[in-house]
PDB file of C-alpha atoms and ligand atoms in Angstrom:
ATOM      1  CA  MET A   8      46.913 -84.051  98.295  1.00 98.00           C
ATOM      2  CA  VAL A   9      47.126 -85.579 101.845  1.00 98.00           C
ATOM      3  CA  VAL A  10      50.632 -85.463 103.543  1.00 98.00           C
ATOM      4  CA  ALA A  11      50.800 -88.141 106.277  1.00 98.00           C
ATOM      5  CA  PRO A  12      53.749 -88.210 108.526  1.00 98.00           C
ATOM      6  CA  ALA A  13      52.006 -90.744 110.818  1.00 98.00           C
ATOM      7  CA  ILE A  14      51.167 -94.402 110.140  1.00 98.00           C
ATOM      8  CA  ALA A  15      47.657 -93.745 111.689  1.00 98.00           C
ATOM      9  CA  ALA A  16      47.131 -90.849 109.343  1.00 98.00           C
ATOM     10  CA  ILE A  17      47.854 -92.752 106.088  1.00 98.00           C
ATOM     11  CA  ARG A  18      45.769 -95.713 107.243  1.00 98.00           C
ATOM     12  CA  ASN A  19      42.983 -93.346 107.991  1.00 98.00           C
ATOM     13  CA  TRP A  20      43.245 -91.830 104.462  1.00 98.00           C
ATOM     14  CA  LYS A  21      43.163 -95.297 102.947  1.00 98.00           C
ATOM     15  CA  GLN A  22      40.102 -96.339 105.014  1.00 97.00           C
ATOM     16  CA  GLN A  23      38.259 -93.338 103.813  1.00 97.00           C
ATOM     17  CA  LEU A  24      38.487 -94.060 100.082  1.00 98.00           C
ATOM     18  CA  LYS A  25      35.408 -95.173  98.389  1.00 97.00           C
ATOM     19  CA  PRO A  26      35.179 -99.093  98.141  1.00 95.00           C
ATOM     20  CA  GLY A  27      36.799-100.470  95.054  1.00 96.00           C
ATOM     21  CA  ARG A  28      39.372 -97.627  94.484  1.00 98.00           C
ATOM     22  CA  ARG A  29      42.538 -99.228  93.376  1.00 98.00           C
ATOM     23  CA  VAL A  30      45.660 -97.876  95.143  1.00 98.00           C
ATOM     24  CA  ALA A  31      49.245 -97.778  93.759  1.00 98.00           C
ATOM     25  CA  LEU A  32      52.276 -97.233  95.855  1.00 99.00           C
ATOM     26  CA  VAL A  33      55.606 -95.731  94.705  1.00 99.00           C
ATOM     27  CA  PRO A  34      58.150 -96.359  97.414  1.00 98.00           C
ATOM     28  CA  THR A  35      61.003 -93.651  97.345  1.00 98.00           C
ATOM     29  CA  MET A  36      63.722 -92.158  99.521  1.00 98.00           C
ATOM     30  CA  GLY A  37      62.807 -88.627  98.158  1.00 98.00           C
ATOM     31  CA  ALA A  38      65.129 -86.115  96.495  1.00 97.00           C
ATOM     32  CA  LEU A  39      62.631 -86.915  93.678  1.00 98.00           C
ATOM     33  CA  HIS A  40      63.899 -86.718  90.048  1.00 98.00           C
ATOM     34  CA  ASP A  41      62.352 -87.382  86.750  1.00 98.00           C
ATOM     35  CA  GLY A  42      63.005 -91.170  87.101  1.00 98.00           C
ATOM     36  CA  HIS A  43      60.871 -91.220  90.293  1.00 98.00           C
ATOM     37  CA  LEU A  44      58.178 -89.150  88.559  1.00 98.00           C
ATOM     38  CA  ALA A  45      57.992 -91.435  85.623  1.00 98.00           C
ATOM     39  CA  LEU A  46      57.129 -94.211  88.013  1.00 98.00           C
ATOM     40  CA  VAL A  47      54.449 -91.944  89.542  1.00 98.00           C
ATOM     41  CA  ARG A  48      52.997 -91.296  86.058  1.00 98.00           C
ATOM     42  CA  HIS A  49      53.016 -95.072  85.378  1.00 98.00           C
ATOM     43  CA  ALA A  50      51.357 -95.716  88.690  1.00 98.00           C
ATOM     44  CA  ALA A  51      48.507 -93.299  87.615  1.00 98.00           C
ATOM     45  CA  THR A  52      47.746 -95.369  84.579  1.00 98.00           C
ATOM     46  CA  LEU A  53      47.517 -98.568  86.713  1.00 98.00           C
ATOM     47  CA  ALA A  54      45.380 -97.389  89.672  1.00 98.00           C
ATOM     48  CA  ASP A  55      42.824 -94.725  90.744  1.00 98.00           C
ATOM     49  CA  GLU A  56      44.940 -93.246  93.652  1.00 98.00           C
ATOM     50  CA  VAL A  57      48.771 -92.993  93.778  1.00 98.00           C
ATOM     51  CA  VAL A  58      50.587 -92.964  97.132  1.00 98.00           C
ATOM     52  CA  VAL A  59      54.242 -91.970  97.150  1.00 99.00           C
ATOM     53  CA  SER A  60      56.193 -92.904 100.295  1.00 98.00           C
ATOM     54  CA  ILE A  61      59.168 -90.737 101.133  1.00 98.00           C
ATOM     55  CA  PHE A  62      61.432 -92.316 103.623  1.00 98.00           C
ATOM     56  CA  VAL A  63      65.299 -92.537 103.872  1.00 98.00           C
ATOM     57  CA  ASN A  64      65.328 -95.869 105.548  1.00 98.00           C
ATOM     58  CA  PRO A  65      68.184 -96.162 108.041  1.00 97.00           C
ATOM     59  CA  THR A  66      68.133 -99.922 108.193  1.00 96.00           C
ATOM     60  CA  GLN A  67      69.233-100.301 104.572  1.00 97.00           C
ATOM     61  CA  PHE A  68      72.469 -98.268 104.995  1.00 97.00           C
ATOM     62  CA  GLY A  69      75.599 -99.688 106.151  1.00 96.00           C
ATOM     63  CA  PRO A  70      77.716 -98.124 108.884  1.00 94.00           C
ATOM     64  CA  ASN A  71      80.200 -96.347 106.423  1.00 91.00           C
ATOM     65  CA  GLU A  72      77.431 -95.305 103.885  1.00 95.00           C
ATOM     66  CA  ASP A  73      75.873 -91.932 103.092  1.00 93.00           C
ATOM     67  CA  LEU A  74      72.736 -92.129 105.438  1.00 97.00           C
ATOM     68  CA  ASP A  75      73.536 -88.690 107.090  1.00 95.00           C
ATOM     69  CA  LYS A  76      74.341 -86.812 103.904  1.00 95.00           C
ATOM     70  CA  TYR A  77      71.635 -88.561 101.881  1.00 96.00           C
ATOM     71  CA  PRO A  78      69.728 -85.545 100.145  1.00 96.00           C
ATOM     72  CA  ARG A  79      66.458 -84.629 101.851  1.00 97.00           C
ATOM     73  CA  THR A  80      64.296 -82.178  99.886  1.00 97.00           C
ATOM     74  CA  LEU A  81      60.790 -82.869 101.311  1.00 98.00           C
ATOM     75  CA  GLU A  82      59.301 -79.405 100.426  1.00 98.00           C
ATOM     76  CA  MET A  83      60.311 -79.705  96.653  1.00 98.00           C
ATOM     77  CA  ASP A  84      59.336 -83.397  96.639  1.00 98.00           C
ATOM     78  CA  LEU A  85      55.812 -82.529  97.898  1.00 98.00           C
ATOM     79  CA  LYS A  86      55.484 -79.835  95.338  1.00 98.00           C
ATOM     80  CA  ARG A  87      56.430 -82.201  92.508  1.00 98.00           C
ATOM     81  CA  CYS A  88      54.070 -84.903  93.842  1.00 98.00           C
ATOM     82  CA  GLU A  89      51.238 -82.406  93.977  1.00 98.00           C
ATOM     83  CA  GLU A  90      51.930 -81.443  90.322  1.00 98.00           C
ATOM     84  CA  HIS A  91      51.788 -85.104  89.303  1.00 98.00           C
ATOM     85  CA  GLY A  92      48.291 -85.595  90.838  1.00 98.00           C
ATOM     86  CA  VAL A  93      49.495 -87.812  93.685  1.00 98.00           C
ATOM     87  CA  SER A  94      46.688 -88.442  96.302  1.00 98.00           C
ATOM     88  CA  ALA A  95      48.720 -88.844  99.295  1.00 98.00           C
ATOM     89  CA  VAL A  96      52.312 -88.888 100.511  1.00 99.00           C
ATOM     90  CA  PHE A  97      53.407 -91.001 103.410  1.00 99.00           C
ATOM     91  CA  ALA A  98      56.518 -89.300 104.821  1.00 98.00           C
ATOM     92  CA  PRO A  99      57.300 -90.727 108.175  1.00 98.00           C
ATOM     93  CA  SER A 100      60.202 -90.057 110.536  1.00 98.00           C
ATOM     94  CA  ALA A 101      62.570 -92.929 111.569  1.00 98.00           C
ATOM     95  CA  ALA A 102      60.972 -92.872 115.029  1.00 98.00           C
ATOM     96  CA  GLU A 103      57.568 -93.400 113.475  1.00 98.00           C
ATOM     97  CA  MET A 104      58.724 -96.345 111.569  1.00 98.00           C
ATOM     98  CA  TYR A 105      61.048 -97.812 114.204  1.00 98.00           C
ATOM     99  CA  PRO A 106      59.823 -96.643 117.579  1.00 97.00           C
ATOM    100  CA  ALA A 107      61.934 -99.318 119.365  1.00 96.00           C
ATOM    101  CA  PRO A 108      64.928-101.325 118.128  1.00 92.00           C
ATOM    102  CA  GLY A 109      63.681-104.280 116.143  1.00 89.00           C
ATOM    103  CA  LYS A 110      64.240-107.780 117.391  1.00 93.00           C
ATOM    104  CA  ILE A 111      63.553-109.449 113.938  1.00 93.00           C
ATOM    105  CA  ARG A 112      65.812-109.093 110.934  1.00 89.00           C
ATOM    106  CA  PHE A 113      65.282-110.688 107.460  1.00 90.00           C
ATOM    107  CA  HIS A 114      67.860-112.709 105.853  1.00 91.00           C
ATOM    108  CA  ILE A 115      67.949-113.182 102.150  1.00 96.00           C
ATOM    109  CA  SER A 116      69.844-116.172 100.616  1.00 90.00           C
ATOM    110  CA  GLU A 117      70.981-116.526  96.930  1.00 96.00           C
ATOM    111  CA  LEU A 118      69.138-113.464  95.481  1.00 98.00           C
ATOM    112  CA  ALA A 119      71.288-111.315  97.642  1.00 98.00           C
ATOM    113  CA  ASP A 120      74.681-113.187  97.247  1.00 98.00           C
ATOM    114  CA  HIS A 121      75.926-111.150  94.219  1.00 98.00           C
ATOM    115  CA  LEU A 122      75.827-107.596  92.831  1.00 98.00           C
ATOM    116  CA  CYS A 123      74.833-105.025  95.566  1.00 97.00           C
ATOM    117  CA  GLY A 124      73.943-107.782  97.961  1.00 97.00           C
ATOM    118  CA  LYS A 125      77.559-108.884  98.052  1.00 97.00           C
ATOM    119  CA  THR A 126      79.151-105.330  98.435  1.00 96.00           C
ATOM    120  CA  ARG A 127      76.431-103.843 100.679  1.00 96.00           C
ATOM    121  CA  PRO A 128      75.926-106.566 103.264  1.00 95.00           C
ATOM    122  CA  GLY A 129      72.551-106.388 105.124  1.00 95.00           C
ATOM    123  CA  HIS A 130      71.304-103.691 102.609  1.00 97.00           C
ATOM    124  CA  PHE A 131      68.502-105.880 101.161  1.00 97.00           C
ATOM    125  CA  ASP A 132      67.568-107.137 104.622  1.00 96.00           C
ATOM    126  CA  GLY A 133      66.804-103.514 105.461  1.00 96.00           C
ATOM    127  CA  VAL A 134      65.025-102.958 102.082  1.00 97.00           C
ATOM    128  CA  ILE A 135      62.860-105.999 102.750  1.00 97.00           C
ATOM    129  CA  GLN A 136      62.141-104.841 106.251  1.00 97.00           C
ATOM    130  CA  VAL A 137      60.800-101.368 105.200  1.00 98.00           C
ATOM    131  CA  VAL A 138      59.072-102.519 102.098  1.00 98.00           C
ATOM    132  CA  ASN A 139      57.298-105.240 104.211  1.00 97.00           C
ATOM    133  CA  LYS A 140      56.181-102.472 106.567  1.00 98.00           C
ATOM    134  CA  LEU A 141      55.045-100.159 103.780  1.00 98.00           C
ATOM    135  CA  PHE A 142      52.973-102.857 102.286  1.00 98.00           C
ATOM    136  CA  ASN A 143      51.432-103.720 105.724  1.00 98.00           C
ATOM    137  CA  ILE A 144      50.716-100.013 106.346  1.00 98.00           C
ATOM    138  CA  ILE A 145      49.351 -98.941 103.010  1.00 98.00           C
ATOM    139  CA  GLU A 146      48.066-102.314 101.748  1.00 98.00           C
ATOM    140  CA  PRO A 147      48.366-101.090  98.078  1.00 98.00           C
ATOM    141  CA  ASP A 148      46.835-103.095  95.245  1.00 98.00           C
ATOM    142  CA  ILE A 149      50.015-102.555  93.146  1.00 98.00           C
ATOM    143  CA  ALA A 150      53.515-101.201  93.732  1.00 98.00           C
ATOM    144  CA  ILE A 151      55.854 -99.771  91.124  1.00 98.00           C
ATOM    145  CA  PHE A 152      59.703 -99.967  91.398  1.00 98.00           C
ATOM    146  CA  GLY A 153      62.536 -99.050  88.919  1.00 98.00           C
ATOM    147  CA  GLN A 154      64.608-101.331  86.894  1.00 98.00           C
ATOM    148  CA  LYS A 155      67.466 -99.207  88.060  1.00 98.00           C
ATOM    149  CA  ASP A 156      67.461-101.360  91.308  1.00 98.00           C
ATOM    150  CA  TYR A 157      66.828-104.565  89.439  1.00 98.00           C
ATOM    151  CA  GLN A 158      68.060-106.793  92.192  1.00 98.00           C
ATOM    152  CA  GLN A 159      65.808-104.987  94.648  1.00 98.00           C
ATOM    153  CA  PHE A 160      62.878-105.705  92.412  1.00 98.00           C
ATOM    154  CA  GLN A 161      63.625-109.438  92.153  1.00 98.00           C
ATOM    155  CA  ILE A 162      64.031-109.706  96.020  1.00 98.00           C
ATOM    156  CA  ILE A 163      60.796-107.829  96.595  1.00 98.00           C
ATOM    157  CA  ARG A 164      59.088-110.245  94.082  1.00 98.00           C
ATOM    158  CA  GLN A 165      60.398-113.124  96.117  1.00 98.00           C
ATOM    159  CA  MET A 166      59.211-111.556  99.421  1.00 97.00           C
ATOM    160  CA  CYS A 167      55.691-111.205  98.021  1.00 98.00           C
ATOM    161  CA  ARG A 168      55.796-114.817  96.913  1.00 97.00           C
ATOM    162  CA  GLU A 169      57.002-116.210 100.182  1.00 96.00           C
ATOM    163  CA  PHE A 170      55.101-113.926 102.526  1.00 96.00           C
ATOM    164  CA  ASP A 171      51.798-113.922 100.554  1.00 97.00           C
ATOM    165  CA  HIS A 172      51.610-110.192 100.015  1.00 97.00           C
ATOM    166  CA  GLY A 173      48.629-109.612  97.865  1.00 95.00           C
ATOM    167  CA  VAL A 174      50.483-106.720  96.143  1.00 98.00           C
ATOM    168  CA  GLN A 175      50.943-106.766  92.354  1.00 98.00           C
ATOM    169  CA  LEU A 176      54.337-105.479  91.186  1.00 98.00           C
ATOM    170  CA  ALA A 177      55.324-103.449  88.228  1.00 98.00           C
ATOM    171  CA  MET A 178      58.901-102.609  87.101  1.00 98.00           C
ATOM    172  CA  HIS A 179      59.522 -99.447  85.147  1.00 98.00           C
ATOM    173  CA  PRO A 180      62.531 -98.970  82.750  1.00 98.00           C
ATOM    174  CA  ILE A 181      65.465 -96.678  83.716  1.00 98.00           C
ATOM    175  CA  LEU A 182      65.075 -93.005  82.917  1.00 98.00           C
ATOM    176  CA  ARG A 183      68.328 -91.432  81.717  1.00 98.00           C
ATOM    177  CA  GLU A 184      69.697 -88.014  81.226  1.00 98.00           C
ATOM    178  CA  THR A 185      70.262 -87.119  77.528  1.00 98.00           C
ATOM    179  CA  ASP A 186      73.866 -88.259  77.679  1.00 98.00           C
ATOM    180  CA  GLY A 187      72.780 -91.761  79.016  1.00 98.00           C
ATOM    181  CA  LEU A 188      73.496 -91.255  82.647  1.00 98.00           C
ATOM    182  CA  ALA A 189      70.926 -93.087  84.716  1.00 98.00           C
ATOM    183  CA  MET A 190      69.029 -90.562  86.878  1.00 98.00           C
ATOM    184  CA  SER A 191      69.645 -90.860  90.501  1.00 98.00           C
ATOM    185  CA  SER A 192      69.381 -88.924  93.713  1.00 96.00           C
ATOM    186  CA  ARG A 193      72.978 -89.410  94.253  1.00 96.00           C
ATOM    187  CA  ASN A 194      73.939 -87.717  90.964  1.00 97.00           C
ATOM    188  CA  ARG A 195      73.773 -84.424  92.804  1.00 96.00           C
ATOM    189  CA  TYR A 196      76.895 -85.471  94.781  1.00 96.00           C
ATOM    190  CA  LEU A 197      78.863 -85.294  91.538  1.00 98.00           C
ATOM    191  CA  ASN A 198      81.176 -82.318  90.857  1.00 98.00           C
ATOM    192  CA  ALA A 199      81.390 -80.925  87.325  1.00 98.00           C
ATOM    193  CA  GLY A 200      84.345 -83.132  86.307  1.00 97.00           C
ATOM    194  CA  GLU A 201      82.634 -86.307  87.747  1.00 97.00           C
ATOM    195  CA  ARG A 202      79.382 -85.541  86.114  1.00 98.00           C
ATOM    196  CA  GLU A 203      81.104 -85.123  82.764  1.00 97.00           C
ATOM    197  CA  ARG A 204      82.687 -88.627  83.079  1.00 97.00           C
ATOM    198  CA  ALA A 205      79.649 -90.392  84.536  1.00 98.00           C
ATOM    199  CA  PRO A 206      77.947 -91.194  81.258  1.00 98.00           C
ATOM    200  CA  GLU A 207      80.780 -93.551  80.425  1.00 98.00           C
ATOM    201  CA  ILE A 208      79.080 -96.084  82.864  1.00 98.00           C
ATOM    202  CA  PHE A 209      76.158 -96.580  80.472  1.00 98.00           C
ATOM    203  CA  ALA A 210      78.427 -96.288  77.340  1.00 98.00           C
ATOM    204  CA  VAL A 211      80.549 -99.280  78.669  1.00 98.00           C
ATOM    205  CA  LEU A 212      77.338-101.206  79.600  1.00 98.00           C
ATOM    206  CA  GLN A 213      76.116-100.746  76.052  1.00 98.00           C
ATOM    207  CA  ARG A 214      79.467-101.987  74.730  1.00 98.00           C
ATOM    208  CA  LEU A 215      79.424-104.899  77.020  1.00 98.00           C
ATOM    209  CA  ALA A 216      75.876-105.744  75.822  1.00 97.00           C
ATOM    210  CA  GLN A 217      76.965-105.418  72.189  1.00 97.00           C
ATOM    211  CA  ARG A 218      80.017-107.696  72.792  1.00 97.00           C
ATOM    212  CA  LEU A 219      77.887-110.446  74.442  1.00 97.00           C
ATOM    213  CA  SER A 220      75.388-110.459  71.592  1.00 95.00           C
ATOM    214  CA  GLU A 221      78.499-111.390  69.396  1.00 95.00           C
ATOM    215  CA  ASN A 222      80.174-113.746  71.795  1.00 95.00           C
ATOM    216  CA  PRO A 223      78.465-114.891  74.926  1.00 95.00           C
ATOM    217  CA  ASN A 224      81.617-115.493  76.896  1.00 96.00           C
ATOM    218  CA  THR A 225      81.304-113.046  79.852  1.00 97.00           C
ATOM    219  CA  VAL A 226      84.740-113.209  81.148  1.00 97.00           C
ATOM    220  CA  ASP A 227      86.534-111.442  78.531  1.00 96.00           C
ATOM    221  CA  ALA A 228      83.736-108.946  77.989  1.00 97.00           C
ATOM    222  CA  ILE A 229      83.869-108.005  81.638  1.00 98.00           C
ATOM    223  CA  ALA A 230      87.633-107.698  81.668  1.00 98.00           C
ATOM    224  CA  GLU A 231      87.351-105.290  78.870  1.00 97.00           C
ATOM    225  CA  ALA A 232      84.588-103.132  80.501  1.00 98.00           C
ATOM    226  CA  SER A 233      86.630-103.035  83.692  1.00 98.00           C
ATOM    227  CA  GLN A 234      89.690-101.875  81.908  1.00 98.00           C
ATOM    228  CA  THR A 235      87.820 -99.225  80.096  1.00 98.00           C
ATOM    229  CA  LEU A 236      86.276 -97.863  83.316  1.00 98.00           C
ATOM    230  CA  GLN A 237      89.593 -98.085  85.253  1.00 97.00           C
ATOM    231  CA  ASN A 238      91.301 -96.180  82.568  1.00 97.00           C
ATOM    232  CA  ALA A 239      88.630 -93.564  82.767  1.00 95.00           C
ATOM    233  CA  GLY A 240      89.425 -93.088  86.437  1.00 95.00           C
ATOM    234  CA  PHE A 241      86.346 -94.991  88.038  1.00 98.00           C
ATOM    235  CA  LYS A 242      86.885 -97.424  90.948  1.00 98.00           C
ATOM    236  CA  ILE A 243      84.918-100.589  90.335  1.00 98.00           C
ATOM    237  CA  ASP A 244      82.671-102.133  92.895  1.00 98.00           C
ATOM    238  CA  TYR A 245      81.354-104.776  90.487  1.00 98.00           C
ATOM    239  CA  ILE A 246      80.772-105.625  86.883  1.00 98.00           C
ATOM    240  CA  SER A 247      78.653-108.689  86.576  1.00 98.00           C
ATOM    241  CA  VAL A 248      76.413-110.477  84.047  1.00 98.00           C
ATOM    242  CA  VAL A 249      73.712-112.554  85.982  1.00 98.00           C
ATOM    243  CA  ASP A 250      70.786-114.630  85.135  1.00 98.00           C
ATOM    244  CA  ALA A 251      67.696-112.382  85.311  1.00 98.00           C
ATOM    245  CA  GLU A 252      65.778-114.647  87.598  1.00 97.00           C
ATOM    246  CA  THR A 253      68.235-116.331  89.771  1.00 97.00           C
ATOM    247  CA  LEU A 254      70.690-113.441  89.936  1.00 98.00           C
ATOM    248  CA  GLN A 255      73.650-115.799  89.713  1.00 98.00           C
ATOM    249  CA  PRO A 256      76.659-114.830  87.760  1.00 98.00           C
ATOM    250  CA  LEU A 257      76.990-116.398  84.219  1.00 97.00           C
ATOM    251  CA  GLN A 258      80.179-117.406  82.469  1.00 96.00           C
ATOM    252  CA  THR A 259      78.206-117.767  79.285  1.00 96.00           C
ATOM    253  CA  ALA A 260      75.391-115.275  78.769  1.00 96.00           C
ATOM    254  CA  SER A 261      72.354-116.800  77.445  1.00 95.00           C
ATOM    255  CA  GLY A 262      68.512-116.309  77.613  1.00 96.00           C
ATOM    256  CA  ASN A 263      67.272-113.431  79.810  1.00 97.00           C
ATOM    257  CA  CYS A 264      70.180-111.857  81.661  1.00 97.00           C
ATOM    258  CA  VAL A 265      71.222-108.621  83.282  1.00 98.00           C
ATOM    259  CA  ALA A 266      74.589-106.793  82.771  1.00 98.00           C
ATOM    260  CA  ALA A 267      75.162-104.635  85.896  1.00 98.00           C
ATOM    261  CA  ILE A 268      77.823-102.092  87.086  1.00 98.00           C
ATOM    262  CA  ALA A 269      78.431-100.388  90.267  1.00 98.00           C
ATOM    263  CA  VAL A 270      81.282 -97.906  90.380  1.00 98.00           C
ATOM    264  CA  TYR A 271      82.679 -95.101  92.350  1.00 98.00           C
ATOM    265  CA  VAL A 272      82.930 -91.733  90.581  1.00 97.00           C
ATOM    266  CA  GLY A 273      84.952 -89.889  93.126  1.00 96.00           C
ATOM    267  CA  SER A 274      83.284 -90.833  96.357  1.00 95.00           C
ATOM    268  CA  THR A 275      79.966 -91.327  94.818  1.00 97.00           C
ATOM    269  CA  ARG A 276      78.716 -94.841  94.199  1.00 97.00           C
ATOM    270  CA  LEU A 277      76.477 -95.037  91.167  1.00 98.00           C
ATOM    271  CA  ILE A 278      74.737 -98.243  89.741  1.00 98.00           C
ATOM    272  CA  ASP A 279      73.271 -98.957  86.292  1.00 98.00           C
ATOM    273  CA  ASN A 280      72.170-101.984  84.368  1.00 98.00           C
ATOM    274  CA  ILE A 281      70.878-103.340  80.921  1.00 98.00           C
ATOM    275  CA  LEU A 282      68.504-106.268  80.445  1.00 98.00           C
ATOM    276  CA  LEU A 283      69.772-108.676  77.767  1.00 97.00           C
ATOM    277  CA  SER A 284      67.742-111.275  75.942  1.00 95.00           C
ATOM    278  CA  LEU A 285      70.265-113.570  74.260  1.00 93.00           C
ATOM    279  CA  PRO A 286      69.765-116.899  72.329  1.00 89.00           C
ATOM    280  CA  ALA A 287      69.366-119.820  74.637  1.00 83.00           C
ATOM    281  CA  PRO A 288      72.255-122.417  74.321  1.00 72.00           C
ATOM    282  CA  ASN A 289      71.736-125.066  71.758  1.00 67.00           C
ATOM    283  CA  ILE A 290      70.747-128.375  73.453  1.00 63.00           C
ATOM    284  CA  VAL A 291      71.985-131.241  71.383  1.00 62.00           C
TER     285      VAL A 291
HETATM  286  P1  AMP B 310      65.137 -94.455  95.525  1.00 62.19           P
HETATM  287  O1  AMP B 310      64.438 -93.203  95.967  1.00 62.19           O
HETATM  288  O2  AMP B 310      66.516 -94.296  95.045  1.00 62.19           O
HETATM  289  O3  AMP B 310      65.041 -95.493  96.685  1.00 62.19           O
HETATM  290  O4  AMP B 310      64.304 -95.011  94.340  1.00 62.19           O
HETATM  291  C1  AMP B 310      62.827 -95.161  94.443  1.00 62.19           C
HETATM  292  C2  AMP B 310      62.376 -95.878  93.260  1.00 62.19           C
HETATM  293  O5  AMP B 310      62.636 -95.086  92.088  1.00 62.19           O
HETATM  294  C3  AMP B 310      63.063 -97.303  93.152  1.00 62.19           C
HETATM  295  O6  AMP B 310      62.203 -98.267  92.766  1.00 62.19           O
HETATM  296  C4  AMP B 310      64.064 -97.042  92.109  1.00 62.19           C
HETATM  297  O7  AMP B 310      64.493 -98.163  91.339  1.00 62.19           O
HETATM  298  C5  AMP B 310      63.376 -96.015  91.155  1.00 62.19           C
HETATM  299  N1  AMP B 310      64.318 -95.161  90.471  1.00 62.19           N
HETATM  300  C6  AMP B 310      65.388 -94.525  90.829  1.00 62.19           C
HETATM  301  N2  AMP B 310      66.075 -93.986  89.826  1.00 62.19           N
HETATM  302  C7  AMP B 310      65.333 -94.298  88.673  1.00 62.19           C
HETATM  303  C8  AMP B 310      65.605 -94.054  87.266  1.00 62.19           C
HETATM  304  N3  AMP B 310      66.504 -93.423  86.812  1.00 62.19           N
HETATM  305  N4  AMP B 310      64.624 -94.548  86.397  1.00 62.19           N
HETATM  306  C9  AMP B 310      63.598 -95.332  86.867  1.00 62.19           C
HETATM  307  N5  AMP B 310      63.402 -95.588  88.247  1.00 62.19           N
HETATM  308  C10 AMP B 310      64.213 -95.056  89.121  1.00 62.19           C
END
């Protein structure tokens, strides 16, 4: 397995591949868990070579977010990549990716107006900046992302459309712990009591989904979910039901939509979501 901290090194690795080898990219911020590795295994079924990028991208963190304390476990990550047959890991420093302060920022309209885009202003501008760079550096045939960051996936899809990236995209379902908690690098911030409470997020999402299948009015269903989570001691960032394509909030859930939650468990912010396929409204 090639470990490339430099842009030139990963480009060099790519250039030396036999013509026609299909390359899949799995972008990550490291602290790899089984959710990331499921993406890697899926990538291996879609391409001949799997590249994992490991980069805690500073431009997608807000000033009061956890950039400094974000877990960094490079040695262990490399071991896990090697065990999973990864061909190359691109693990640049911030100085390698951003040698000088940038003069161009992306701005995303509509798709970033709600959910994490609303409560983390500028977050997706940074995501698009770094994924754009990763696509240009590695030029993969396909890139694999997790449904866990559903809004991110839709925004990257739009970026590929608008900027003509010839990269195919795949979305992998959310991997969960046995008690339902979505796997996340941030779960390691949780103390024992918080970890015990955290599966309630998915339980509430499931109840929300069940309620919407019986009655598509989202307002009451969200209010109930909100009350349950508050009673269990969570601070709510958002609970929302949005259209799966436009990511705009829905009063009446119908067709393909996403129920999404972001909450604080202690000081740790966790996100989760469920995809819903509900009957379309009757058009008379
Ligand atoms: P991150 O390192 O958190 O930036 O995540 C890297 C990629 O892994 C993103 O595409 C995430 O959506 C995906 N991912 C993170 N957690 C999970 C999970 N529990 N199941 C599936 N994919 C995940």
